[in-house]
Amino acid sequence: MAINIGIVIALAVVWAQSPGVYTAAQAAAGRAAYQANCASCHVPDLSGRNEAPPLAGGSFMNTWRSRTTRDLFELMQATMPPNAPSLNVDQYLAITSFILQSNGMPAGSQALTATTAVLIGAGAIVGADPSVRPGPTRGSAPTGAATPPAPGTRTVTTLGPAGQTVFGEVKNYAPITDEMLRNQDPADWLMARRNYQGWSYSPLTQVTRDNVKELQLAWVWSMQDGGANEPTPLVHNGIMFLTNTANVIQALDAKTGELIWEHRLPPYAHIGAATMRNIALYQDNVFVATTDAHLVALDARTGKQVWSTVIADSAKGYTSYSGPIVIKGKVVQGLTSCDRFGNDGCWISAFDADTGTLAWKFNTIARSGQRGADTWGTLADPFRVGGETWIAGTYDPDLDLTYWGIAQAKPWMRASRGTTAFDNALYTASTVALRPNDGTLAWHYQHAPGESLDLDEVFEKVLVDAGDQRLLFTIGKPGILWKLDRRNGQFIDYKETVFQNVFESFDKKTGTPTYRADIIEQETGKWIQSCPSTQGGHNWPAMSYHPGAGLLVIPLSQSCMEISGRKIEFKEGNGGIGADRRFFEMPGSDGNLGKLAAYDVKTMREVWSREQRASFLTAVLTTGGGLGFVGDLDRVFRAFDVKTGETLWQARLGTSVQGYPMAFSAGGRQYIAVTTGRGGLESPRMVPRTLARELNYPSGGNAIYVFALPERR
């Protein structure tokens, strides 16, 4: 339940305070309702995580002390939970009461109502720490309640016992070798975005522009509900390996959808958004990064655990939302939720595929004594945070380099995090090229030095050869398509794909952007306009490269925002995003939040584009049949002509189409698979929920849909 404080609310300040504006019974009920509906995002201790802001403590009070209890209640009632506001009035009032209590406002004999409008700052203990609760005074919560953890830590509420729940065996499993990863069987899909180059392209040709209109549902499988369902199904030799939210891994017969085995890895729980974007296959194992920052190897034949190792200390708030890739016997994995002051930094790490032994770590946040340390100015090491890697990298076997995107520094805005306009904050908002043998840095390119609006550049790196050029393409939230020489990181070209007003200019030789003056001179508490918004001109739904057409097909988004940085208390456990936002439609978009466009890799010219009201929430899949596939918020999954963008077929699915579509072949028949899902703290869900409220979808429905042409008899 992520409160978007930026939604514009009419502030009706009413000085009608009486001793206690809520009852102890309301706060007690609110504690239970909060744990059930809000804690997975805002954390049980109300300290917040990622795009879910803190609901207690100094950061919360800096934002809310001049607003009223009615404002807080009405905002939650209108927007929370993010999947669909669905609680009753008493529950919203109870949660509001619990938040007030957690910030030091005492209970009383008068119940909080929907019309109560008391200044929050007038009745609260300003700067109350969420780890400190009022004692057992009259009207307070009953004694005996569990003591909440310190800020930045996490309590996990499990969904049930973990372990293997379905036992079976994959017959005739063939171990996956390095050569198989480099040169895949066309029938398979063995890794994130299918190949090391990150193309999201299948060479299969059975489904074509001429017959795609005959596609029909072959089978559907309901998945673990809850959390943010954004997976990449993998297929090897007719077996599908599928990651669900809450760390549930399954093997299914890819022709029929029959379940072979299931393993619910600990913790069987929704942690934050609970996103698990991909898994990896190598030799006899399936490799899974769990949402509590562990890396686990499962036997691909049986689902039994082979080994488990720690990526980072989950007690410090770390998670793992990206999955791994395997390079020459090493499992390379990113890290997320590196946003809390006092943590150990952030890194990319590699583990031995046979044993799980740590091979190397590359620190994405430069700290004292490390290369790039001076780019954080005078900020002390405990307050240098962010730099997550929540999208799996790519790899060039010939150059023997792996390429990863690094997210922004935290808090989002420079004024909040204590750096200046001259502090680039390496290696945030960068592409890094690492040597997979030892994790050393070959080169880096910082797309937005000192990035300061949550317009980060963490997304997919697509490797393309054009004549003698060895190119890397990437696009981040500013909507800038970058073309780099992947041998050395040298800037070649860029293309603006959506309207942007953040950068005034780009250096023609280096590509370095220049921010608008008001962004450079920002102060906390002052609103700054930004196009695109934090939804991003591009976000996690990946682009696809079609080698036959020489085109990159990219899902884009069109929205803008005003953003205001909060004043952050520099103490352990604080940090986070530290900003408020309010969203509005992008000028010139005619209200179309979604854009799908194709770009020529040689010229960077936009070849075609299609716009629509609903945002695109899947990666793009292209195929050897000249087709592209993409899904959107409004439940539509469509096939289009890669060369023109014309829709050739579409189907309406059970809920929003969300994840990474893929193609495979089993028994000589080509299949197209895509997942549906809900949830996600990310702005791709938040912004449409704010700006396109007429788009409705069910509150559940995580599933995988598999389509094929009719079988010929």
XYZ file of C-alpha atoms in Angstrom:
713
model
C 0.000 0.000 0.000
C 2.196 2.843 -1.321
C 0.885 6.327 -0.517
C 1.422 8.740 -3.408
C 1.600 11.951 -1.433
C 1.916 13.938 -4.656
C -1.754 13.658 -5.660
C -3.239 17.130 -5.484
C -5.542 17.469 -2.480
C -7.519 20.511 -1.432
C -6.071 21.327 1.958
C -8.852 22.260 4.383
C -7.069 23.195 7.576
C -9.542 23.144 10.452
C -8.420 23.997 13.956
C -10.882 21.801 15.787
C -8.506 19.788 17.885
C -9.781 18.165 21.026
C -7.828 15.842 23.344
C -7.385 12.763 21.172
C -8.999 12.556 17.734
C -9.121 8.749 17.590
C -9.713 5.927 20.041
C -7.333 3.252 21.234
C -9.649 0.643 19.743
C -9.365 2.302 16.316
C -5.572 2.320 16.521
C -5.484 -1.340 17.567
C -7.733 -2.272 14.642
C -5.599 -0.085 12.407
C -2.424 -1.919 13.410
C -3.974 -5.214 12.255
C -5.363 -3.680 9.051
C -2.017 -2.046 8.301
C -0.112 -5.318 8.678
C -2.584 -7.062 6.372
C -2.810 -4.409 3.663
C 0.096 -1.984 3.894
C 3.141 -3.563 5.536
C 4.370 -5.439 2.468
C 5.179 -2.085 0.846
C 5.606 0.401 3.683
C 7.299 -2.207 5.940
C 5.825 -3.338 9.293
C 7.609 -0.543 11.188
C 6.180 2.127 8.796
C 9.695 3.105 7.632
C 8.855 2.649 3.936
C 10.772 1.155 1.041
C 11.382 2.091 -2.593
C 8.393 4.128 -3.868
C 6.422 3.518 -0.670
C 7.326 6.469 1.591
C 7.725 6.299 5.366
C 4.529 6.731 7.354
C 6.201 7.583 10.658
C 9.141 9.624 11.839
C 10.731 12.896 10.816
C 10.416 12.406 7.068
C 6.695 11.745 7.363
C 6.152 14.721 9.655
C 8.123 17.070 7.398
C 5.528 16.345 4.727
C 2.352 16.023 6.787
C 2.590 18.321 9.813
C 0.747 21.133 7.973
C -1.925 18.807 6.569
C -4.957 17.405 8.278
C -6.151 14.021 9.423
C -8.910 14.266 6.820
C -6.352 14.781 4.041
C -4.516 11.630 5.075
C -7.715 9.590 5.318
C -9.064 10.798 1.943
C -5.763 10.176 0.158
C -5.602 6.590 1.382
C -9.289 6.011 0.605
C -8.814 7.269 -2.967
C -5.554 5.536 -3.850
C -4.740 2.630 -1.542
C -4.067 -0.258 -1.794
C -2.458 0.510 -5.177
C -3.970 -2.560 -6.845
C -7.451 -1.152 -6.171
C -8.794 0.912 -3.259
C -10.884 -1.791 -1.668
C -11.130 -1.343 2.108
C -14.181 -0.106 3.930
C -14.416 3.300 5.578
C -13.813 1.953 9.080
C -10.615 0.223 7.949
C -9.249 3.408 6.373
C -10.089 5.349 9.529
C -8.430 2.679 11.657
C -5.231 2.739 9.589
C -5.205 6.536 9.773
C -5.507 6.249 13.558
C -2.631 3.785 13.720
C -0.424 6.145 11.679
C -1.313 9.035 13.980
C -0.486 6.924 17.034
C 2.831 5.848 15.472
C 3.774 9.522 15.141
C 3.041 10.333 18.769
C -0.504 11.690 18.621
C -2.334 10.397 21.719
C -5.613 8.500 21.643
C -8.728 9.803 23.313
C -12.393 9.088 23.834
C -13.562 10.591 20.543
C -13.515 8.373 17.448
C -11.869 9.557 14.245
C -14.436 10.188 11.519
C -14.260 10.894 7.792
C -14.892 14.593 8.459
C -12.396 15.061 11.310
C -9.863 17.637 10.114
C -7.144 18.297 12.681
C -3.653 19.439 11.801
C -1.390 16.423 12.125
C 1.496 18.550 13.355
C -0.621 20.102 16.077
C -1.360 16.852 17.868
C 1.748 14.799 17.140
C 5.136 14.640 18.758
C 7.147 16.238 15.971
C 9.944 14.022 14.744
C 8.643 10.918 16.487
C 10.720 7.896 15.637
C 8.722 4.974 14.165
C 10.723 2.600 16.332
C 9.506 4.317 19.494
C 5.896 3.853 20.564
C 4.009 5.688 23.350
C 3.910 3.849 26.655
C 0.783 2.245 28.095
C -0.969 5.498 29.051
C -4.698 5.942 29.174
C -6.232 5.616 25.702
C -3.118 4.202 24.053
C -2.767 0.846 22.342
C -3.077 -2.161 24.627
C 0.091 -3.455 26.194
C 1.636 -6.684 25.057
C 1.886 -5.689 21.382
C 5.069 -6.796 19.660
C 7.837 -4.214 19.688
C 8.374 -3.020 16.113
C 11.840 -3.357 14.584
C 14.223 -0.469 14.150
C 13.912 1.689 11.012
C 15.257 0.070 7.876
C 14.748 -3.474 9.098
C 11.953 -5.771 8.017
C 9.521 -8.209 9.522
C 8.416 -10.934 7.118
C 4.893 -12.297 7.323
C 4.946 -15.664 5.605
C 2.092 -17.072 3.534
C 2.627 -20.606 4.781
C 5.315 -23.239 5.245
C 8.168 -23.190 2.753
C 9.642 -26.190 1.004
C 8.879 -28.495 -1.880
C 5.128 -28.980 -2.259
C 4.863 -30.972 -5.499
C 7.249 -33.810 -6.275
C 7.943 -35.050 -9.768
C 10.759 -35.508 -12.244
C 11.617 -33.924 -15.577
C 12.318 -36.817 -17.928
C 15.207 -36.783 -20.389
C 16.604 -33.495 -19.093
C 19.720 -32.383 -21.018
C 22.287 -30.363 -19.019
C 22.794 -26.837 -20.348
C 26.335 -26.051 -21.424
C 28.128 -22.777 -22.122
C 27.891 -23.522 -25.831
C 24.133 -24.009 -25.572
C 23.820 -20.597 -23.898
C 25.868 -18.968 -26.653
C 24.058 -20.732 -29.497
C 20.590 -21.749 -28.395
C 18.314 -24.260 -30.017
C 15.644 -22.102 -31.736
C 12.987 -24.034 -29.793
C 14.366 -22.906 -26.410
C 14.329 -19.729 -24.327
C 17.129 -20.228 -21.807
C 17.718 -16.839 -20.160
C 16.366 -13.365 -19.558
C 15.528 -11.754 -22.936
C 16.567 -15.095 -24.517
C 20.176 -14.470 -25.563
C 23.305 -12.971 -24.044
C 22.820 -9.941 -26.291
C 19.442 -9.144 -24.716
C 17.410 -9.108 -27.946
C 14.059 -10.467 -26.656
C 13.840 -12.108 -30.072
C 12.918 -15.660 -31.124
C 14.017 -16.985 -34.545
C 10.903 -19.199 -34.811
C 8.908 -18.663 -38.010
C 5.845 -20.913 -37.777
C 3.622 -18.015 -36.690
C 3.702 -15.346 -39.393
C 2.023 -12.112 -40.410
C -0.315 -14.144 -42.596
C -1.523 -16.707 -40.054
C -1.188 -14.893 -36.706
C -4.904 -14.073 -36.805
C -5.505 -17.788 -36.156
C -3.712 -17.793 -32.783
C -5.764 -19.403 -30.045
C -5.321 -20.232 -26.387
C -3.483 -23.535 -25.915
C -3.445 -23.496 -22.106
C -3.469 -21.190 -19.100
C -1.961 -21.682 -15.648
C -2.937 -19.665 -12.568
C 0.076 -18.412 -10.657
C 0.743 -17.344 -7.069
C -1.388 -14.261 -6.485
C -0.279 -11.108 -4.741
C 2.872 -9.110 -5.317
C 4.155 -7.768 -8.624
C 4.033 -10.486 -11.267
C 6.738 -9.589 -13.836
C 8.437 -12.905 -14.689
C 10.333 -14.345 -17.621
C 9.294 -17.963 -18.245
C 12.182 -20.150 -19.440
C 11.808 -23.202 -21.678
C 14.296 -25.986 -22.320
C 13.544 -29.118 -24.275
C 9.773 -28.781 -23.857
C 9.864 -27.979 -20.110
C 8.865 -24.561 -18.770
C 10.510 -23.203 -15.620
C 8.376 -20.491 -14.081
C 8.994 -18.077 -11.219
C 6.003 -16.847 -9.228
C 5.815 -14.115 -6.613
C 6.632 -15.072 -3.016
C 9.610 -17.201 -4.177
C 7.556 -20.007 -5.732
C 9.330 -21.923 -8.523
C 7.588 -24.435 -10.786
C 8.398 -26.796 -13.654
C 5.593 -27.469 -16.142
C 5.135 -29.428 -19.327
C 5.356 -26.613 -21.884
C 2.928 -28.326 -24.280
C 0.112 -28.916 -21.817
C 0.719 -26.782 -18.729
C 0.852 -29.874 -16.518
C 2.715 -29.188 -13.269
C 5.756 -31.424 -12.708
C 7.250 -29.993 -9.517
C 6.894 -26.948 -7.261
C 9.231 -25.508 -4.638
C 8.225 -22.693 -2.298
C 11.550 -21.230 -1.297
C 11.915 -19.577 2.088
C 10.645 -17.163 2.926
C 7.375 -18.111 1.270
C 6.267 -14.487 1.640
C 5.556 -11.246 -0.153
C 8.454 -8.916 0.566
C 7.893 -5.419 -0.757
C 6.684 -5.638 -4.332
C 7.750 -9.319 -4.319
C 8.997 -8.939 -7.899
C 11.045 -11.786 -9.399
C 11.873 -10.842 -12.987
C 13.855 -13.863 -14.093
C 15.658 -17.065 -13.173
C 18.582 -18.784 -14.893
C 19.417 -22.271 -16.168
C 22.860 -23.872 -16.307
C 24.076 -27.461 -16.279
C 21.599 -29.375 -14.083
C 20.315 -26.443 -12.044
C 17.767 -23.640 -11.897
C 19.180 -20.532 -10.205
C 16.829 -18.288 -8.254
C 17.450 -14.984 -6.500
C 14.885 -14.806 -3.709
C 13.292 -11.585 -2.558
C 15.169 -11.744 0.759
C 18.520 -11.515 -1.058
C 19.530 -15.180 -1.179
C 20.715 -17.101 -4.231
C 19.436 -20.675 -4.487
C 20.237 -23.550 -6.836
C 17.500 -26.113 -7.469
C 17.880 -29.413 -9.309
C 16.139 -28.800 -12.628
C 14.983 -32.405 -12.807
C 13.347 -32.656 -9.378
C 13.141 -29.176 -7.855
C 15.201 -30.236 -4.823
C 17.503 -27.634 -3.309
C 21.187 -28.069 -4.160
C 22.624 -25.066 -2.322
C 21.673 -21.670 -0.929
C 23.881 -18.672 -0.232
C 23.477 -15.108 0.992
C 23.748 -12.225 -1.479
C 23.262 -9.549 1.178
C 21.937 -9.203 4.737
C 18.149 -9.018 4.454
C 17.984 -7.701 8.029
C 19.377 -4.461 6.609
C 16.497 -4.242 4.138
C 18.196 -5.752 1.085
C 16.148 -7.599 -1.544
C 16.803 -9.152 -4.957
C 14.245 -8.344 -7.643
C 16.392 -9.023 -10.694
C 17.362 -12.559 -11.516
C 20.799 -13.858 -12.445
C 22.624 -14.653 -15.650
C 25.258 -17.401 -15.899
C 28.606 -16.660 -17.528
C 31.259 -19.367 -17.830
C 30.256 -21.161 -14.659
C 29.574 -18.035 -12.612
C 26.106 -16.914 -11.544
C 26.083 -13.121 -11.773
C 23.424 -11.366 -9.713
C 22.320 -7.809 -8.899
C 20.979 -6.333 -5.655
C 18.025 -4.101 -4.747
C 16.714 -2.038 -1.812
C 20.103 -0.452 -1.171
C 18.430 2.792 -0.136
C 18.832 2.873 3.651
C 21.422 4.936 5.503
C 23.953 2.838 7.378
C 23.846 -0.197 5.106
C 26.841 -1.931 3.537
C 26.552 -0.257 0.141
C 25.330 -1.930 -3.035
C 26.955 -4.348 -5.453
C 26.863 -6.834 -8.288
C 28.204 -10.235 -7.261
C 29.135 -13.544 -8.845
C 28.942 -17.042 -7.358
C 30.363 -20.401 -8.384
C 27.559 -22.306 -10.121
C 28.595 -25.634 -8.576
C 29.007 -24.584 -4.956
C 27.479 -21.136 -4.434
C 30.820 -19.782 -3.231
C 31.255 -16.037 -3.714
C 33.654 -15.334 -6.582
C 33.660 -11.522 -6.638
C 31.769 -8.320 -5.829
C 31.689 -5.025 -7.707
C 30.572 -2.076 -5.595
C 28.124 0.141 -7.452
C 28.409 2.874 -4.797
C 31.924 4.312 -4.589
C 32.996 4.648 -0.969
C 36.133 5.973 0.713
C 39.323 4.594 -0.777
C 37.572 3.285 -3.881
C 37.753 4.602 -7.413
C 35.152 7.354 -7.837
C 34.862 8.066 -4.103
C 35.391 11.801 -4.643
C 32.270 11.994 -6.836
C 30.060 11.914 -3.713
C 31.469 15.174 -2.355
C 31.686 15.402 1.409
C 28.925 12.857 2.041
C 30.048 10.255 4.575
C 30.033 6.594 3.534
C 26.971 5.547 5.610
C 24.869 8.096 3.688
C 25.975 7.058 0.197
C 23.115 4.788 -0.829
C 21.176 3.643 -3.876
C 22.850 2.211 -6.977
C 20.612 -0.853 -7.321
C 20.803 -3.305 -10.232
C 17.263 -4.565 -10.667
C 17.516 -5.645 -14.312
C 19.725 -8.593 -15.312
C 22.740 -7.712 -17.416
C 23.913 -8.863 -20.849
C 27.176 -10.385 -22.055
C 29.477 -10.287 -25.087
C 31.327 -13.650 -25.279
C 33.826 -12.320 -27.827
C 34.834 -9.260 -25.794
C 34.272 -11.220 -22.559
C 32.454 -8.285 -20.951
C 29.151 -8.172 -19.097
C 27.052 -4.992 -19.141
C 24.798 -3.758 -16.328
C 22.726 -0.682 -15.626
C 23.039 1.052 -12.251
C 20.057 2.844 -10.713
C 19.988 6.316 -9.200
C 21.439 7.574 -5.929
C 19.075 7.839 -2.949
C 17.278 9.875 -1.809
C 16.135 10.777 -5.290
C 16.816 14.504 -5.224
C 20.242 16.002 -4.771
C 18.984 18.573 -2.265
C 17.620 15.794 -0.056
C 20.672 13.544 -0.150
C 23.222 16.248 0.637
C 25.248 16.316 -2.572
C 25.891 19.276 -4.843
C 25.416 19.913 -8.543
C 29.092 19.020 -9.007
C 28.859 15.559 -7.385
C 28.317 12.855 -10.010
C 27.737 10.044 -7.468
C 29.407 7.154 -9.284
C 28.410 4.607 -10.417
C 24.770 5.594 -10.296
C 22.796 6.318 -13.492
C 25.519 4.513 -15.431
C 26.242 1.589 -17.701
C 29.187 -0.460 -16.423
C 31.171 -3.091 -18.323
C 32.702 -5.732 -16.038
C 35.138 -8.570 -16.652
C 33.198 -11.677 -15.586
C 36.288 -13.567 -14.418
C 37.030 -11.204 -11.537
C 34.384 -8.452 -11.575
C 36.840 -5.662 -12.341
C 35.608 -2.592 -14.180
C 36.533 -2.348 -17.869
C 34.680 0.929 -18.450
C 31.694 2.960 -17.356
C 29.508 5.558 -19.009
C 27.430 7.849 -16.797
C 24.319 8.897 -18.688
C 23.125 11.461 -16.136
C 25.863 12.661 -13.756
C 24.376 13.310 -10.322
C 20.912 12.183 -11.491
C 18.376 13.952 -9.345
C 14.748 13.236 -10.356
C 14.447 9.419 -10.230
C 15.068 9.313 -13.969
C 17.597 6.506 -13.777
C 19.336 4.412 -16.417
C 19.205 0.930 -14.889
C 17.447 -0.823 -17.763
C 18.366 -3.408 -20.388
C 21.580 -3.254 -22.410
C 21.039 -4.531 -25.974
C 24.118 -5.588 -27.952
C 24.010 -5.193 -31.740
C 26.645 -5.526 -34.453
C 26.358 -3.132 -37.412
C 29.157 -3.658 -39.911
C 32.373 -3.311 -37.937
C 30.630 -1.458 -35.108
C 30.091 -3.242 -31.795
C 27.163 -1.338 -30.376
C 25.329 -1.159 -27.066
C 21.857 0.384 -26.935
C 20.103 1.371 -23.742
C 17.236 3.640 -22.753
C 16.244 4.893 -19.324
C 13.498 6.938 -17.739
C 14.391 10.204 -19.516
C 13.437 8.410 -22.742
C 16.863 8.962 -24.299
C 17.973 6.078 -26.527
C 21.748 5.842 -26.164
C 24.150 4.310 -28.692
C 27.576 3.420 -27.277
C 30.641 1.536 -28.490
C 30.522 -1.510 -26.231
C 34.250 -2.132 -26.611
C 35.211 1.005 -24.680
C 32.026 2.828 -23.636
C 32.560 5.682 -26.071
C 29.488 7.770 -26.851
C 28.268 7.520 -30.463
C 24.739 8.962 -30.670
C 21.442 9.545 -28.869
C 17.758 9.879 -29.746
C 14.938 11.545 -27.797
C 11.969 9.161 -28.014
C 9.374 11.127 -25.999
C 9.020 14.750 -24.991
C 11.537 15.721 -22.306
C 12.286 19.060 -20.666
C 14.820 17.951 -18.054
C 17.958 18.349 -20.171
C 18.588 21.617 -21.988
C 21.325 20.234 -24.224
C 23.740 17.358 -24.855
C 27.459 17.576 -25.518
C 27.898 16.436 -29.121
C 31.187 14.651 -28.402
C 30.506 13.021 -25.060
C 26.697 12.941 -24.866
C 26.806 14.499 -21.383
C 23.518 16.287 -20.705
C 23.048 19.708 -19.129
C 20.167 20.036 -16.668
C 17.749 22.960 -16.540
C 18.871 25.697 -14.184
C 16.056 25.172 -11.658
C 16.945 21.471 -11.390
C 20.562 22.376 -10.677
C 19.505 24.976 -8.092
C 16.874 22.801 -6.400
C 15.929 23.102 -2.734
C 13.945 20.795 -0.493
C 10.260 21.584 -0.268
C 10.106 23.308 -3.660
C 8.278 21.770 -6.615
C 10.137 21.124 -9.878
C 8.440 20.168 -13.117
C 9.749 17.166 -15.034
C 8.856 15.488 -18.296
C 8.950 12.488 -18.261
C 7.714 11.606 -14.785
C 9.088 8.804 -12.646
C 6.911 6.477 -14.724
C 9.747 6.999 -17.152
C 9.798 7.500 -20.873
C 10.982 3.885 -20.597
C 10.920 1.559 -17.616
C 11.481 -2.152 -16.897
C 9.391 -3.501 -19.880
C 12.287 -4.264 -22.217
C 12.774 -3.329 -25.855
C 13.395 -5.942 -28.547
C 15.864 -6.024 -31.417
C 14.674 -7.628 -34.660
C 17.806 -8.512 -36.672
C 15.971 -9.011 -39.958
C 14.399 -5.560 -39.884
C 17.343 -3.869 -38.139
C 14.895 -2.266 -35.710
C 14.670 -1.709 -31.986
C 11.019 -1.834 -30.909
C 10.578 0.003 -27.610
C 7.639 0.291 -25.180
C 7.489 3.906 -24.001
C 5.394 5.967 -21.585
C 4.198 9.567 -21.729
C 3.520 11.406 -18.478
C 4.965 14.309 -16.534
C 5.186 15.323 -12.896
C 6.049 17.892 -10.336
C 8.467 16.605 -7.719
C 9.532 18.028 -4.382
C 12.386 16.723 -2.270
C 11.897 16.254 1.454
C 14.298 17.239 4.165
C 15.854 13.970 5.317
C 17.192 13.202 8.784
C 20.665 11.734 8.374
C 20.546 8.802 10.743
C 20.759 5.046 10.372
C 17.672 3.478 8.820
C 16.509 6.657 7.091
C 17.000 7.431 3.426
C 14.609 5.997 0.880
C 13.175 8.034 -1.954
C 12.627 11.246 -0.003
C 10.316 12.980 -2.473
C 6.675 13.794 -3.175
C 5.141 13.792 -6.641
C 2.029 14.894 -8.500
C 1.488 13.651 -12.024
C -0.036 15.154 -15.161
C -0.368 14.240 -18.822
C 2.534 14.866 -21.172
C 2.077 17.855 -23.509
C 1.301 16.774 -27.047
C 0.290 13.248 -26.043
C -3.495 13.774 -26.281
C -3.776 11.783 -23.062
C -2.018 8.742 -24.532
C 0.135 7.296 -21.769
C 1.405 4.419 -23.919
C 3.676 4.645 -26.939
C 5.227 1.828 -28.957
C 7.896 2.856 -31.449
C 10.560 1.357 -33.715
C 14.012 2.833 -34.359
C 16.599 2.044 -37.024
C 19.819 0.918 -35.315
C 22.009 2.534 -37.966
C 20.384 5.940 -38.262
C 18.447 6.175 -34.926
C 15.485 7.347 -37.016
C 11.979 6.635 -35.708
C 10.485 4.331 -38.348
C 6.961 4.106 -36.891
C 5.076 4.715 -33.660
C 1.697 3.876 -32.172
C 0.104 5.665 -29.214
C -2.764 4.646 -26.913
C -4.376 5.564 -23.610
C -3.247 2.437 -21.727
C 0.392 2.053 -20.715
C 2.352 -0.911 -22.046
C 3.323 -3.223 -19.173
C 5.252 -5.982 -20.942
C 8.546 -6.219 -22.690
C 8.349 -6.475 -26.472
C 8.874 -9.879 -28.072
C 9.798 -10.066 -31.767
C 10.052 -13.231 -33.861
C 11.479 -14.597 -37.086
C 7.938 -14.518 -38.477
C 8.141 -10.726 -38.761
C 5.938 -10.229 -35.713
C 6.070 -8.331 -32.472
C 4.043 -8.981 -29.325
C 3.248 -6.622 -26.438
C 0.672 -6.333 -23.629
C -0.881 -3.421 -21.782
C -2.617 -2.223 -18.637
C -6.068 -2.589 -20.235
C -5.693 -6.406 -20.492
C -4.900 -6.416 -24.239
C -2.199 -8.704 -25.646
C -1.520 -7.968 -29.295
C 0.591 -9.086 -32.241
C 1.835 -6.439 -34.662
C 3.830 -6.184 -37.876
C 7.424 -5.375 -36.904
C 7.969 -3.238 -39.986
C 4.824 -1.090 -39.676
C 3.451 -1.426 -36.142
C 0.043 -2.458 -37.511
C -1.960 -4.637 -35.110
C -2.639 -8.027 -36.715
C -4.224 -9.925 -33.791
C -5.219 -9.265 -30.205
C -6.812 -10.957 -27.218
C -8.293 -9.601 -23.975
C -6.862 -11.443 -20.975
C -7.961 -11.811 -17.363
C -6.126 -8.805 -15.935
C -3.342 -6.426 -16.930
C -0.797 -8.047 -19.215
C 2.487 -7.689 -17.355
C 5.850 -9.413 -17.653
C 8.207 -10.672 -20.351
C 6.509 -12.493 -23.270
C 8.478 -15.250 -24.975
C 8.246 -17.836 -27.760
C 9.230 -21.489 -27.799
C 8.595 -24.690 -29.696
C 7.567 -28.086 -28.327
C 6.643 -31.145 -30.368
C 7.123 -29.167 -33.566
C 4.533 -26.532 -32.585
C 5.381 -22.888 -31.898
C 3.914 -21.247 -28.799
C 3.693 -17.650 -27.591
C 3.577 -17.212 -23.807
C 2.803 -14.148 -21.715
C 1.942 -13.493 -18.069
C -0.704 -11.314 -16.505
C -0.248 -9.673 -13.166
C -1.041 -7.015 -10.658
C 0.944 -5.106 -8.144
C 4.226 -3.304 -8.223
C 5.384 -0.145 -6.481
C 6.905 1.091 -9.704
C 5.499 4.188 -11.355
C 4.374 2.233 -14.469
C 1.429 1.118 -12.295
C 1.137 4.204 -10.120
C 0.840 6.842 -12.848
C -1.974 5.189 -14.865
C -3.795 4.596 -11.602
C -3.656 8.371 -11.057
C -4.215 9.695 -14.587
C -6.329 6.996 -16.271
C -8.756 5.924 -13.583
C -11.329 4.885 -16.164
C -9.199 1.830 -16.960
C -10.489 -0.941 -14.710
C -9.106 -4.411 -14.067
C -9.641 -7.205 -11.526
C -7.813 -7.177 -8.216
C -6.238 -10.602 -8.843
C -5.323 -12.735 -11.775
C -1.613 -13.607 -11.854
C -1.395 -16.244 -14.599
C 0.484 -17.414 -17.670
C -1.326 -17.672 -20.999
C 0.105 -19.791 -23.813
C -1.099 -19.387 -27.413
C -0.532 -21.429 -30.573
C -1.948 -21.948 -34.045
C -4.673 -24.611 -34.347
C -3.305 -28.126 -34.615
C -3.713 -29.526 -38.125
C -5.183 -33.016 -38.311
